[in-house]
N, CA, C and O atoms as a MOPAC input file, in Angstrom:
PM7 MOZYME 1SCF
protein

 N     37.10000 1    29.30400 1   276.63500 1
 C     37.29100 1    30.78500 1   276.87900 1
 C     35.51400 1    31.04700 1   277.02400 1
 O     34.79200 1    30.46900 1   276.21200 1
 N     35.00700 1    31.77300 1   277.89400 1
 C     33.80000 1    31.98600 1   277.93000 1
 C     33.46500 1    33.46700 1   277.45800 1
 O     34.17300 1    34.42500 1   277.76800 1
 N     32.24700 1    33.56800 1   276.63200 1
 C     31.89000 1    34.59700 1   275.65200 1
 C     30.91100 1    35.54500 1   276.52500 1
 O     30.82600 1    35.01900 1   277.63400 1
 N     30.43000 1    36.27900 1   276.49600 1
 C     29.83300 1    37.55300 1   276.68300 1
 C     28.65200 1    37.18300 1   275.70600 1
 O     28.72800 1    36.52000 1   274.67100 1
 N     27.54900 1    37.76400 1   276.27200 1
 C     26.51900 1    37.78100 1   275.72700 1
 C     26.31600 1    38.80000 1   273.97300 1
 O     25.35000 1    38.78700 1   273.21000 1
 N     27.53300 1    39.50700 1   273.85800 1
 C     27.31600 1    40.48100 1   272.55500 1
 C     28.69300 1    39.90100 1   272.18600 1
 O     29.44300 1    40.74000 1   271.68600 1
 N     29.25100 1    38.54600 1   272.32800 1
 C     30.20000 1    37.80600 1   272.08100 1
 C     31.78100 1    37.88400 1   271.98500 1
 O     32.68700 1    37.15200 1   271.58600 1
 N     31.63600 1    39.31700 1   272.62800 1
 C     33.04400 1    39.66700 1   273.09400 1
 C     33.64900 1    38.71500 1   273.96600 1
 O     33.02000 1    38.38200 1   274.97000 1
 N     35.04300 1    38.10600 1   273.68500 1
 C     35.51200 1    37.25200 1   274.64900 1
 C     35.70100 1    37.80300 1   275.95900 1
 O     36.30500 1    38.87400 1   275.89800 1
 N     35.35700 1    37.40100 1   277.28600 1
 C     35.49400 1    37.64400 1   278.71800 1
 C     37.07300 1    38.00600 1   278.81300 1
 O     37.47700 1    39.09500 1   279.22000 1
 N     37.87600 1    36.99200 1   278.40000 1
 C     39.28000 1    36.87800 1   278.16300 1
 C     39.93000 1    38.62200 1   278.09000 1
 O     40.91000 1    39.09700 1   278.66400 1
 N     39.04600 1    39.20200 1   277.25000 1
 C     39.63400 1    40.45000 1   276.79600 1
 C     38.87900 1    41.65200 1   277.28800 1
 O     39.34000 1    42.78800 1   277.17100 1
 N     37.72300 1    41.39500 1   277.83700 1
 C     37.21100 1    42.68100 1   278.13700 1
 C     38.26500 1    43.93700 1   279.15800 1
 O     38.73500 1    43.93700 1   280.29600 1
 N     38.26700 1    44.80400 1   278.10100 1
 C     38.86900 1    45.98800 1   279.28500 1
 C     38.00600 1    46.47800 1   280.05800 1
 O     36.80800 1    46.70400 1   279.88400 1
 N     39.06500 1    46.72200 1   281.42700 1
 C     38.37900 1    47.35900 1   282.76000 1
 C     38.58300 1    48.64000 1   282.41500 1
 O     39.33800 1    48.95600 1   281.49500 1
 N     37.75900 1    49.68800 1   283.30600 1
 C     37.68000 1    50.66100 1   283.72400 1
 C     38.62400 1    50.70500 1   285.20000 1
 O     38.50900 1    50.12300 1   286.27800 1
 N     39.87800 1    51.98700 1   284.49400 1
 C     40.02300 1    52.26700 1   286.21600 1
 C     41.20100 1    51.22300 1   286.77600 1
 O     41.46300 1    51.18500 1   287.97800 1
 N     41.97300 1    50.27600 1   285.68800 1
 C     42.54200 1    49.29100 1   286.19100 1
 C     44.23100 1    49.95600 1   286.75900 1
 O     44.99200 1    50.79500 1   286.27700 1
 N     44.28200 1    49.12300 1   287.94400 1
 C     45.61300 1    49.73600 1   288.28500 1
 C     46.88200 1    49.11300 1   288.06400 1
 O     47.15300 1    48.20700 1   288.85200 1
 N     47.78200 1    49.40100 1   287.12000 1
 C     48.67200 1    48.79500 1   286.72000 1
 C     49.61000 1    48.65900 1   287.36800 1
 O     50.51100 1    47.99900 1   286.85100 1
 N     49.81100 1    49.14200 1   288.61000 1
 C     50.61000 1    48.99000 1   289.36300 1
 C     50.43200 1    47.55400 1   290.22700 1
 O     51.34200 1    47.00300 1   290.84600 1
 N     49.28300 1    47.16400 1   290.14000 1
 C     49.09300 1    45.65300 1   291.31300 1
 C     49.46300 1    44.74900 1   290.09800 1
 O     49.09800 1    44.73300 1   288.92200 1
 N     50.43800 1    43.91100 1   290.93200 1
 C     50.87800 1    42.75800 1   290.40100 1
 C     49.89200 1    41.66900 1   290.14200 1
 O     50.25400 1    40.79600 1   289.35400 1
 N     48.84700 1    41.58700 1   290.61000 1
 C     47.64800 1    40.96900 1   290.25400 1
 C     47.17700 1    41.15600 1   289.01100 1
 O     47.09900 1    40.25700 1   288.17300 1
 N     46.80800 1    42.44800 1   288.81600 1
 C     46.16800 1    42.75500 1   287.60000 1
 C     47.21900 1    42.73300 1   286.35700 1
 O     46.80400 1    42.65800 1   285.20000 1
 N     48.61200 1    42.80400 1   286.66700 1
 C     49.54400 1    42.77300 1   285.66000 1
 C     49.67000 1    40.97900 1   285.06100 1
 O     49.89500 1    40.62300 1   283.90400 1
 N     49.43100 1    40.04700 1   286.34200 1
 C     49.43300 1    39.09300 1   286.14700 1
 C     48.24700 1    38.59400 1   284.75600 1
 O     48.39200 1    38.12300 1   283.62800 1
 N     46.91900 1    39.06900 1   285.72500 1
 C     46.32600 1    38.81400 1   284.12200 1
 C     46.17600 1    39.44500 1   283.13000 1
 O     45.42700 1    38.94700 1   282.28900 1
 N     46.71800 1    40.57500 1   282.87100 1
 C     47.23300 1    41.04200 1   281.52800 1
 C     48.30500 1    40.10700 1   280.47200 1
 O     48.25500 1    39.98500 1   279.24800 1
 N     49.19100 1    39.56700 1   281.38800 1
 C     49.93100 1    38.44400 1   280.71600 1
 C     49.58300 1    37.39900 1   280.37700 1
 O     50.24500 1    36.71700 1   279.59500 1
 N     48.55300 1    37.05800 1   280.84600 1
 C     47.42100 1    35.65400 1   280.31700 1
 C     46.82800 1    36.07500 1   279.12200 1
 O     46.95400 1    35.56600 1   278.00900 1
 N     46.19100 1    37.01800 1   279.44200 1
 C     45.31600 1    37.67100 1   278.20700 1
 C     46.37300 1    38.12400 1   277.24200 1
 O     45.94300 1    37.76800 1   276.14500 1
 N     47.03200 1    38.46400 1   277.14400 1
 C     48.19900 1    38.57900 1   275.67800 1
 C     48.53100 1    37.25000 1   275.64700 1
 O     47.93300 1    36.64800 1   274.75500 1
 N     49.12100 1    36.71700 1   276.17200 1
 C     49.55800 1    35.15000 1   275.52900 1
 C     48.65700 1    34.58600 1   275.13000 1
 O     48.83700 1    33.87200 1   274.14400 1
 N     47.25800 1    34.67600 1   275.75600 1
 C     45.65700 1    33.88900 1   275.18400 1
 C     45.62800 1    34.53000 1   273.80600 1
 O     45.20900 1    33.83500 1   272.88000 1
 N     46.06600 1    35.90600 1   273.53600 1
 C     45.67500 1    36.65700 1   272.10400 1
 C     46.74700 1    36.03200 1   271.31800 1
 O     46.34700 1    35.40100 1   270.34000 1
 N     47.77800 1    36.05400 1   271.47900 1
 C     49.00700 1    35.85600 1   270.81000 1
 C     48.43200 1    34.13900 1   270.07400 1
 O     48.12200 1    33.83200 1   268.92300 1
 N     48.48000 1    33.50500 1   271.08000 1
 C     47.84700 1    32.08500 1   270.68100 1
 C     46.96500 1    31.56900 1   269.87500 1
 O     47.04800 1    30.57500 1   269.15300 1
 N     45.76400 1    32.60900 1   270.11200 1
 C     44.70500 1    32.51700 1   269.24700 1
 C     45.03100 1    33.52700 1   267.43100 1
 O     44.38700 1    33.34800 1   266.39800 1
 N     45.91300 1    34.26800 1   267.58700 1
 C     46.54700 1    34.87100 1   266.59200 1
 C     47.57900 1    34.05400 1   265.82800 1
 O     48.08100 1    34.41600 1   264.76300 1
 N     47.82400 1    33.02700 1   266.40600 1
 C     49.00600 1    31.71600 1   265.88200 1
 C     50.31700 1    32.99200 1   265.60900 1
 O     50.80600 1    33.08000 1   264.48300 1
 N     50.66600 1    33.67200 1   266.43600 1
 C     51.95800 1    34.39800 1   266.05000 1
 C     53.09600 1    33.52100 1   266.58200 1
 O     53.07100 1    32.73900 1   267.53200 1
 N     54.07400 1    33.82500 1   265.76900 1
 C     55.49200 1    33.00100 1   266.08100 1
 C     55.77100 1    34.03500 1   267.25800 1
 O     55.22600 1    35.11200 1   267.50000 1
 N     56.84700 1    33.32500 1   267.94300 1
 C     57.82900 1    33.85200 1   269.26000 1
 C     58.35500 1    35.40500 1   269.08000 1
 O     58.19400 1    36.36000 1   269.84000 1
 N     59.02000 1    35.33300 1   267.85000 1
 C     59.58700 1    36.81300 1   267.68800 1
 C     58.92400 1    37.70800 1   267.10800 1
 O     59.33400 1    38.86700 1   267.16000 1
 N     57.81200 1    37.40700 1   266.45600 1
 C     56.82700 1    38.43100 1   266.00700 1
 C     55.98200 1    39.07100 1   267.59700 1
 O     55.63700 1    40.20600 1   267.92700 1
 N     55.88700 1    37.69000 1   268.31300 1
 C     55.08100 1    38.33000 1   269.87300 1
 C     56.00900 1    39.26800 1   270.61200 1
 O     55.51700 1    40.27400 1   271.12300 1
 N     57.26600 1    39.03800 1   270.71400 1
 C     58.27800 1    39.79000 1   271.14700 1
 C     58.31100 1    41.08100 1   270.43000 1
 O     58.11100 1    42.00500 1   271.21900 1
 N     58.46400 1    41.41300 1   269.39600 1
 C     58.12300 1    42.51000 1   268.82400 1
 C     57.31600 1    43.16900 1   269.05700 1
 O     57.46900 1    44.37200 1   269.26800 1
 N     56.08500 1    42.48900 1   269.08900 1
 C     54.88300 1    43.59600 1   269.53500 1
 C     54.90200 1    44.25600 1   270.77800 1
 O     54.37200 1    45.32300 1   271.09000 1
 N     55.68600 1    43.36100 1   271.54700 1
 C     55.58500 1    43.93600 1   273.13700 1
 C     56.96100 1    44.79600 1   273.21300 1
 O     57.21800 1    45.34100 1   274.28700 1
 N     57.62500 1    44.90400 1   272.40300 1
 C     58.69600 1    46.14300 1   272.16300 1
 C     59.95000 1    45.02100 1   273.21600 1
 O     60.29400 1    45.51400 1   274.29100 1
 N     60.42000 1    43.89800 1   272.92100 1
 C     61.24400 1    43.37800 1   274.04000 1
 C     62.19800 1    42.86700 1   273.18800 1
 O     61.85000 1    42.62100 1   272.03300 1
 N     63.15400 1    42.69100 1   273.47700 1
 C     64.48900 1    41.92900 1   272.67300 1
 C     64.00500 1    40.52500 1   272.12000 1
 O     63.36100 1    39.58800 1   272.59200 1
 N     64.80500 1    40.89900 1   270.50500 1
 C     64.23500 1    38.91400 1   270.16800 1
 C     65.07800 1    38.03100 1   271.09200 1
 O     64.96000 1    36.81900 1   270.91700 1
 N     65.94800 1    38.47600 1   272.09300 1
 C     66.49900 1    37.35400 1   272.82400 1
 C     65.86800 1    37.23500 1   274.14500 1
 O     66.47400 1    36.59000 1   275.00100 1
 N     64.77500 1    37.74800 1   274.42000 1
 C     63.54000 1    37.78200 1   275.79300 1
 C     63.21600 1    36.59200 1   275.71300 1
 O     62.64800 1    36.38900 1   276.78600 1
 N     63.19700 1    35.13800 1   274.81800 1
 C     61.58000 1    34.52400 1   274.87400 1
 C     61.84400 1    33.89700 1   276.51500 1
 O     61.13300 1    33.01900 1   277.00200 1
 N     62.77500 1    34.41400 1   277.08700 1
 C     62.16700 1    33.81400 1   278.69400 1
 C     60.95600 1    34.64100 1   279.36700 1
 O     60.24800 1    34.34200 1   280.32800 1
 N     60.95800 1    35.74800 1   278.56500 1
 C     59.74900 1    36.63200 1   279.28800 1
 C     58.65100 1    36.54100 1   278.73500 1
 O     57.74000 1    37.31400 1   279.03300 1
 N     58.47400 1    35.32300 1   277.57200 1
 C     57.43500 1    35.15800 1   277.14700 1
 C     57.02900 1    34.06600 1   278.09600 1
 O     55.84400 1    33.99100 1   278.42100 1
 N     57.99200 1    33.13300 1   278.61300 1
 C     57.97500 1    31.83300 1   279.55700 1
 C     56.95200 1    32.29700 1   280.26300 1
 O     55.76800 1    31.96400 1   280.24000 1
 N     57.75100 1    33.43800 1   281.16000 1
 C     57.07600 1    33.85200 1   282.25300 1
 C     55.88500 1    34.40400 1   282.51200 1
 O     55.30300 1    34.29300 1   283.59100 1
 N     55.38400 1    35.15300 1   281.32500 1
 C     54.06200 1    35.84600 1   281.09200 1
 C     53.50000 1    34.41500 1   281.17400 1
 O     52.76300 1    34.12700 1   282.11700 1
 N     53.79300 1    33.55500 1   280.28600 1
 C     52.37900 1    32.02300 1   279.97300 1
 C     52.21100 1    31.33600 1   281.26000 1
 O     51.09600 1    31.03300 1   281.68300 1
 N     53.38600 1    31.06700 1   281.93800 1
 C     54.02400 1    30.61700 1   283.66300 1
 C     52.84500 1    31.43200 1   284.44400 1
 O     52.10500 1    30.70000 1   285.10200 1
 N     52.65100 1    32.34400 1   284.46800 1
 C     51.53400 1    33.49800 1   285.41100 1
 C     52.40300 1    34.35700 1   286.07000 1
 O     52.09400 1    34.65600 1   287.22300 1
 N     53.49700 1    34.85700 1   285.56100 1
 C     54.81100 1    35.80100 1   285.79400 1
 C     53.92200 1    37.38400 1   285.42200 1
 O     53.36100 1    37.41700 1   284.32600 1
 N     53.82900 1    38.47200 1   286.20500 1
 C     53.06100 1    39.41400 1   285.60700 1
 C     53.89000 1    39.91200 1   284.46800 1
 O     54.83300 1    39.24800 1   284.03900 1
 N     53.45700 1    41.39900 1   283.83300 1
 C     54.23800 1    41.70600 1   283.02900 1
 C     54.97400 1    42.93600 1   283.72400 1
 O     54.66100 1    43.33100 1   284.84800 1
 N     56.21700 1    43.63600 1   282.76700 1
 C     56.62200 1    44.55000 1   283.99900 1
 C     55.80500 1    45.66500 1   283.43700 1
 O     55.28600 1    45.83100 1   282.33300 1
 N     55.85500 1    46.56400 1   284.81000 1
 C     55.40400 1    47.95500 1   284.93500 1
 C     56.15200 1    48.88700 1   284.18200 1
 O     56.72100 1    49.84100 1   284.71300 1
 N     56.18400 1    48.61300 1   282.73300 1
 C     56.58300 1    49.62900 1   282.10900 1
 C     55.47300 1    50.58500 1   281.17000 1
 O     54.48200 1    50.01400 1   280.71400 1
 N     55.65700 1    51.86000 1   280.94100 1
 C     54.62800 1    52.16000 1   280.56000 1
 C     54.47000 1    51.95700 1   279.19100 1
 O     53.32900 1    52.23000 1   278.81700 1
 N     55.21900 1    51.57300 1   278.32200 1
 C     55.67900 1    51.37800 1   276.69600 1
 C     54.64800 1    49.89500 1   276.42200 1
 O     53.76100 1    49.74500 1   275.58200 1
 N     55.10200 1    49.01900 1   277.36200 1
 C     55.00800 1    47.74200 1   277.09300 1
 C     53.32000 1    47.62700 1   277.87400 1
 O     52.61000 1    46.73100 1   277.41800 1
 N     52.78900 1    48.40400 1   278.87200 1
 C     51.44100 1    48.44300 1   278.88600 1
 C     50.71000 1    49.27200 1   277.73000 1
 O     49.53300 1    49.15100 1   277.39100 1
 N     51.55100 1    50.03400 1   277.26400 1
 C     50.34800 1    50.79700 1   276.03600 1
 C     50.47900 1    49.93500 1   274.39100 1
 O     49.94500 1    50.18000 1   273.30900 1
 N     51.28500 1    49.03600 1   274.76000 1
 C     51.07100 1    47.89000 1   273.25000 1
 C     50.28400 1    46.86100 1   273.62600 1
 O     49.59200 1    46.22300 1   272.83200 1
 N     50.35200 1    46.63400 1   274.92300 1
 C     49.50400 1    45.38600 1   275.04400 1
 C     47.94900 1    45.96300 1   275.00000 1
 O     47.03400 1    45.25200 1   274.58300 1
 N     47.69100 1    47.59600 1   275.56400 1
 C     46.47700 1    48.04800 1   275.33300 1
 C     46.24100 1    48.02600 1   273.99300 1
 O     45.04600 1    47.87600 1   273.73900 1
 N     47.03100 1    48.13300 1   272.93900 1
 C     46.54000 1    48.52700 1   271.86100 1
 C     46.38800 1    47.00000 1   271.18500 1
 O     46.02800 1    47.16700 1   270.01900 1
 N     46.49200 1    45.94600 1   271.40700 1
 C     46.53200 1    44.86200 1   271.03900 1
 C     45.31400 1    44.52200 1   271.45800 1
 O     44.52700 1    44.00200 1   270.66600 1
 N     44.96300 1    44.76700 1   272.79800 1
 C     43.25700 1    44.58600 1   273.12900 1
 C     42.36200 1    45.30300 1   272.47700 1
 O     41.24300 1    44.94500 1   272.10800 1
 N     42.86900 1    46.30200 1   272.34900 1
 C     41.47400 1    47.28600 1   271.74200 1
 C     41.81900 1    46.98000 1   270.19000 1
 O     41.08600 1    47.75600 1   269.57700 1
 N     42.50100 1    46.30500 1   269.33600 1
 C     42.74300 1    45.64000 1   268.28700 1
 C     41.87300 1    44.52700 1   268.26700 1
 O     40.98700 1    44.44100 1   267.41700 1
 N     42.09400 1    43.47500 1   269.33100 1
 C     41.05800 1    42.63000 1   269.18500 1
 C     39.50600 1    42.85500 1   269.72300 1
 O     38.61600 1    42.03100 1   269.51400 1
 N     39.37200 1    43.72900 1   270.23200 1
 C     37.99000 1    44.31400 1   270.26500 1
 C     37.32300 1    44.71900 1   269.40400 1
 O     36.15600 1    44.38100 1   269.20600 1
 N     38.11700 1    45.70300 1   268.60000 1
 C     37.51700 1    46.28300 1   267.17800 1
 C     37.34000 1    44.92000 1   266.67100 1
 O     36.20100 1    44.50600 1   266.45800 1
 N     38.27800 1    44.25100 1   266.47900 1
 C     38.07300 1    43.17600 1   265.35200 1
 C     36.73000 1    42.06300 1   265.49700 1
 O     36.25000 1    41.42300 1   264.56100 1
 N     36.39100 1    42.03800 1   266.56800 1
 C     35.46400 1    41.09900 1   267.27000 1
 C     34.00600 1    42.40000 1   267.01000 1
 O     32.92200 1    41.82000 1   266.94600 1
 N     33.95500 1    43.16000 1   266.94100 1
 C     32.80600 1    43.62000 1   266.60400 1
 C     32.73300 1    43.79100 1   265.31100 1
 O     31.63700 1    43.44700 1   264.86800 1
 N     33.92900 1    44.43500 1   264.03900 1
 C     33.68300 1    44.16400 1   262.86800 1
 C     33.33100 1    42.53300 1   262.37000 1
 O     32.87200 1    42.33800 1   261.24400 1
 N     33.56700 1    41.50800 1   263.22600 1
 C     33.57200 1    40.38900 1   262.64600 1
 C     32.76200 1    39.48800 1   263.56400 1
 O     33.41700 1    38.45000 1   263.66600 1
 N     31.65400 1    39.39500 1   264.27500 1
 C     31.34400 1    39.31100 1   265.73800 1
 C     30.64000 1    37.99400 1   265.31300 1
 O     30.44000 1    37.19200 1   266.22500 1
 N     30.15100 1    37.57900 1   263.80600 1
 C     29.57800 1    36.26500 1   263.42200 1
 C     30.48200 1    35.63000 1   263.20000 1
 O     30.27800 1    34.42300 1   263.33100 1
 N     31.82200 1    36.02500 1   262.79000 1
 C     32.79500 1    35.06700 1   262.34500 1
 C     33.75700 1    35.09000 1   262.99700 1
 O     34.44600 1    36.08400 1   262.77100 1
 N     34.32100 1    34.11600 1   264.08200 1
 C     35.62400 1    33.94600 1   265.20700 1
 C     36.47200 1    34.00200 1   263.77800 1
 O     36.96200 1    35.10100 1   263.51800 1
 N     36.65600 1    33.11100 1   262.99000 1
 C     37.38100 1    32.67600 1   262.14600 1
 C     38.30200 1    34.01800 1   261.73800 1
 O     39.49900 1    34.13300 1   262.00100 1
 N     37.71100 1    34.72300 1   261.23800 1
 C     37.72700 1    35.66600 1   260.49500 1
 C     39.22300 1    37.02100 1   261.62200 1
 O     40.26300 1    37.65100 1   261.43100 1
 N     38.34800 1    36.73900 1   262.56100 1
 C     39.25400 1    37.98400 1   263.85200 1
 C     40.44900 1    37.08800 1   263.72000 1
 O     41.42500 1    37.60400 1   263.17800 1
 N     40.52800 1    36.17100 1   264.01000 1
 C     41.71700 1    35.46200 1   264.00500 1
 C     42.80700 1    35.47900 1   263.22500 1
 O     43.97300 1    35.58800 1   263.60500 1
 N     42.16500 1    35.30400 1   261.45600 1
 C     43.12600 1    35.75800 1   260.25800 1
 C     43.22100 1    36.96100 1   260.08600 1
 O     44.18400 1    37.13700 1   259.33800 1
 N     42.62400 1    38.19300 1   260.43800 1
 C     42.58900 1    39.21000 1   259.80900 1
 C     44.04300 1    39.84300 1   259.99500 1
 O     44.59400 1    40.73300 1   259.34700 1
 N     44.43300 1    39.18500 1   260.95900 1
 C     45.92100 1    39.97900 1   261.15500 1
 C     46.88300 1    39.41400 1   260.11300 1
 O     47.69200 1    40.20600 1   259.63000 1
 N     46.89600 1    38.16800 1   259.71500 1
 C     47.71900 1    38.14800 1   259.04100 1
 C     47.52100 1    37.39100 1   257.63800 1
 O     48.07000 1    36.36300 1   257.24000 1
 N     46.37100 1    38.38200 1   256.87700 1
 C     45.94900 1    38.28100 1   255.82300 1
 C     46.40100 1    39.81800 1   255.33100 1
 O     46.42000 1    40.84600 1   256.00700 1
 N     46.78700 1    39.61100 1   253.81500 1
 C     47.04300 1    40.77800 1   253.08600 1
 C     45.83600 1    41.72600 1   252.88600 1
 O     44.73600 1    41.26900 1   252.57400 1
 N     46.08300 1    43.27700 1   253.09800 1
 C     45.00100 1    43.80400 1   252.79900 1
 C     45.25500 1    44.82900 1   252.09800 1
 O     46.21500 1    45.53300 1   252.41100 1
 N     44.39600 1    45.17000 1   250.91000 1
 C     44.45600 1    46.15800 1   249.85800 1
 C     44.79000 1    47.51300 1   250.67400 1
 O     45.62400 1    48.32900 1   250.28100 1
 N     44.03900 1    47.64700 1   251.85300 1
 C     44.34900 1    49.38900 1   252.42800 1
 C     45.28400 1    49.44900 1   252.50900 1
 O     45.75800 1    50.47800 1   252.02800 1
 N     46.35000 1    48.38800 1   253.19200 1
 C     47.51400 1    48.85600 1   253.57200 1
 C     48.64600 1    47.98800 1   252.50500 1
 O     49.34600 1    46.99600 1   252.71200 1
 N     48.50000 1    48.66500 1   251.56800 1
 C     49.48500 1    48.40100 1   250.42100 1
 C     49.65300 1    46.98900 1   249.62100 1
 O     50.31600 1    46.94100 1   248.58500 1
 N     48.88400 1    45.62800 1   250.27500 1
 C     48.78600 1    44.61200 1   249.92900 1
 C     49.94100 1    43.83900 1   251.27600 1
 O     50.36800 1    42.68500 1   251.31400 1
 N     50.15000 1    44.82100 1   252.11300 1
 C     50.78000 1    44.30700 1   253.59500 1
 C     49.71700 1    43.52600 1   254.45100 1
 O     48.50100 1    43.45300 1   254.27200 1
 N     50.47700 1    42.97900 1   255.39900 1
 C     49.20500 1    42.14700 1   256.54100 1
 C     49.31100 1    43.28200 1   257.79300 1
 O     50.25400 1    44.02900 1   258.05200 1
 N     48.32600 1    43.17600 1   258.30800 1
 C     48.18600 1    44.17300 1   259.23800 1
 C     49.74200 1    43.77900 1   260.29200 1
 O     50.61800 1    44.55500 1   260.67300 1
 N     49.64800 1    42.79000 1   260.44300 1
 C     50.53900 1    42.06600 1   261.25300 1
 C     51.97700 1    42.82000 1   260.91200 1
 O     52.59400 1    43.42200 1   261.79100 1
 N     52.45300 1    42.72200 1   259.52200 1
 C     53.80200 1    43.19700 1   259.03000 1
 C     53.49900 1    45.38000 1   259.46500 1
 O     54.41000 1    46.15600 1   259.75200 1
 N     52.17400 1    45.69900 1   259.36300 1
 C     52.59500 1    47.20500 1   259.57600 1
 C     52.63300 1    47.09500 1   261.32400 1
 O     53.36900 1    47.93000 1   261.85000 1
 N     52.00700 1    46.27400 1   262.13400 1
 C     52.38000 1    46.42700 1   263.38900 1
 C     53.58900 1    46.34800 1   264.07300 1
 O     53.97500 1    47.02000 1   265.02900 1
 N     54.35800 1    45.09800 1   263.23800 1
 C     55.85700 1    45.16900 1   263.22000 1
 C     56.57900 1    45.83900 1   263.23600 1
 O     57.64300 1    45.59400 1   263.80600 1
 N     56.29200 1    47.24300 1   262.48500 1
 C     56.86500 1    48.95100 1   262.31100 1
 C     57.31500 1    48.99100 1   263.30800 1
 O     58.48600 1    49.36900 1   263.29700 1
 N     56.70100 1    48.64300 1   264.73100 1
 C     56.77600 1    49.49200 1   265.62600 1
 C     55.49600 1    50.26400 1   267.11800 1
 O     54.32500 1    50.00400 1   266.84000 1
 N     55.56300 1    50.59700 1   267.67600 1
 C     54.07900 1    51.19900 1   268.14500 1
 C     53.33000 1    52.14700 1   267.30500 1
 O     52.10300 1    52.25000 1   267.33400 1
 N     54.13500 1    52.85000 1   266.53800 1
 C     53.30500 1    53.45000 1   265.39600 1
 C     52.85100 1    53.08200 1   264.54800 1
 O     52.09800 1    53.81900 1   263.91100 1
 N     53.17900 1    51.30500 1   263.99800 1
 C     52.47400 1    50.84900 1   263.17200 1
 C     51.11500 1    50.33000 1   264.07500 1
 O     49.91900 1    50.28600 1   263.78900 1
 N     51.72200 1    50.03700 1   265.05000 1
 C     50.27900 1    49.50800 1   266.18500 1
 C     49.31300 1    50.37800 1   265.83600 1
 O     48.26800 1    50.01600 1   265.29500 1
 N     49.56200 1    51.43800 1   266.08800 1
 C     48.27900 1    52.90200 1   266.46100 1
 C     47.97400 1    53.02000 1   265.06300 1
 O     46.97600 1    53.73800 1   265.01500 1
 N     48.35600 1    52.64600 1   263.74300 1
 C     47.99000 1    53.02800 1   262.84300 1
 C     46.92300 1    51.49200 1   262.61600 1
 O     45.70000 1    51.63300 1   262.63800 1
 N     47.25000 1    50.75400 1   262.50600 1
 C     45.94200 1    49.29700 1   262.32000 1
 C     45.11500 1    49.80200 1   263.47100 1
 O     43.94300 1    50.02500 1   263.16600 1
 N     45.42800 1    50.02000 1   264.64400 1
 C     44.19800 1    50.35600 1   265.86300 1
 C     43.06100 1    51.65500 1   265.41700 1
 O     41.83600 1    51.60400 1   265.53000 1
 N     43.90900 1    52.82700 1   264.87500 1
 C     43.13500 1    53.47000 1   264.25900 1
 C     42.33200 1    53.32400 1   262.98900 1
 O     41.20700 1    53.77900 1   262.78600 1
 N     43.18100 1    52.53000 1   262.06300 1
 C     42.25500 1    51.71700 1   260.79300 1
 C     41.11100 1    51.09800 1   261.29400 1
 O     40.03500 1    51.51600 1   260.86400 1
 N     41.11000 1    50.07400 1   262.21800 1
 C     40.28500 1    49.60200 1   262.43700 1
 C     39.17300 1    50.45900 1   263.45800 1
 O     38.06500 1    49.94600 1   263.61100 1
 N     39.41000 1    51.46100 1   263.98900 1
 C     38.44300 1    51.91900 1   264.38300 1
 C     37.61600 1    52.93600 1   263.43300 1
 O     36.45200 1    53.30600 1   263.58300 1
 N     38.58500 1    53.30800 1   262.35800 1
 C     37.78000 1    54.10000 1   261.62300 1
 C     36.67400 1    53.13200 1   260.63900 1
 O     35.82100 1    53.75600 1   260.00800 1
 N     36.71100 1    51.64100 1   260.52900 1
 C     36.41000 1    50.73800 1   259.97800 1
 C     34.46900 1    50.52500 1   260.34800 1
 O     33.42800 1    50.37500 1   259.70900 1
 N     34.99300 1    50.66000 1   262.00800 1
 C     33.65100 1    50.33500 1   263.10900 1
 C     32.98200 1    51.74500 1   262.88700 1
 O     31.79400 1    51.52500 1   262.65000 1
 N     33.23000 1    53.07300 1   262.86200 1
 C     33.02600 1    54.07400 1   263.12100 1
 C     32.33800 1    55.12700 1   261.87400 1
 O     31.47800 1    55.99000 1   262.04900 1
 N     33.11600 1    54.68700 1   260.39800 1
 C     32.79900 1    55.02900 1   259.35600 1
 C     31.36800 1    55.19000 1   258.91200 1
 O     31.11500 1    55.56500 1   257.76700 1

C-alpha cells in the first residue's frame, strides 16, 4: 500500500465528485473497503454488519474481494463513506503510529463507557455516525 507524503494511505484517499453509479468506481470502493476490513482484522460477521448486509451474505464479501462492485445502494455507500471517514480521522490522530490506527477500533474506550468503537459501530448506522463524529471532535477540539 502506497503512502502519500502526509502518511494517508493512497488506498483510502477520498475523492471529490465520485460517480457512485460508475461500475469502475464501485469496484475500487469494494477493494478499498475489503482492505480496510483486513487492516482492522474484523471478523466476517462484523464486516457484514458494518455494511448493513445480512449475516447470511458472506458471498457478497467474497465477491467484493474478487473484484465485483459494491451494490449501488444509498445506505451501503453511506456506510462505506463513514468507514473511510473514520480511517482518515484515525490516520490524522495517530499519524506516527500505524498500529494504533488499526487497534483503536477494537480497543476499550472510556469515553464510550468502556465499549469498543467497533461495538458502538455494530449498533447500526447511527452507531457508525457516533464514532465518526467522535473522531472528528477529537481532531478539531
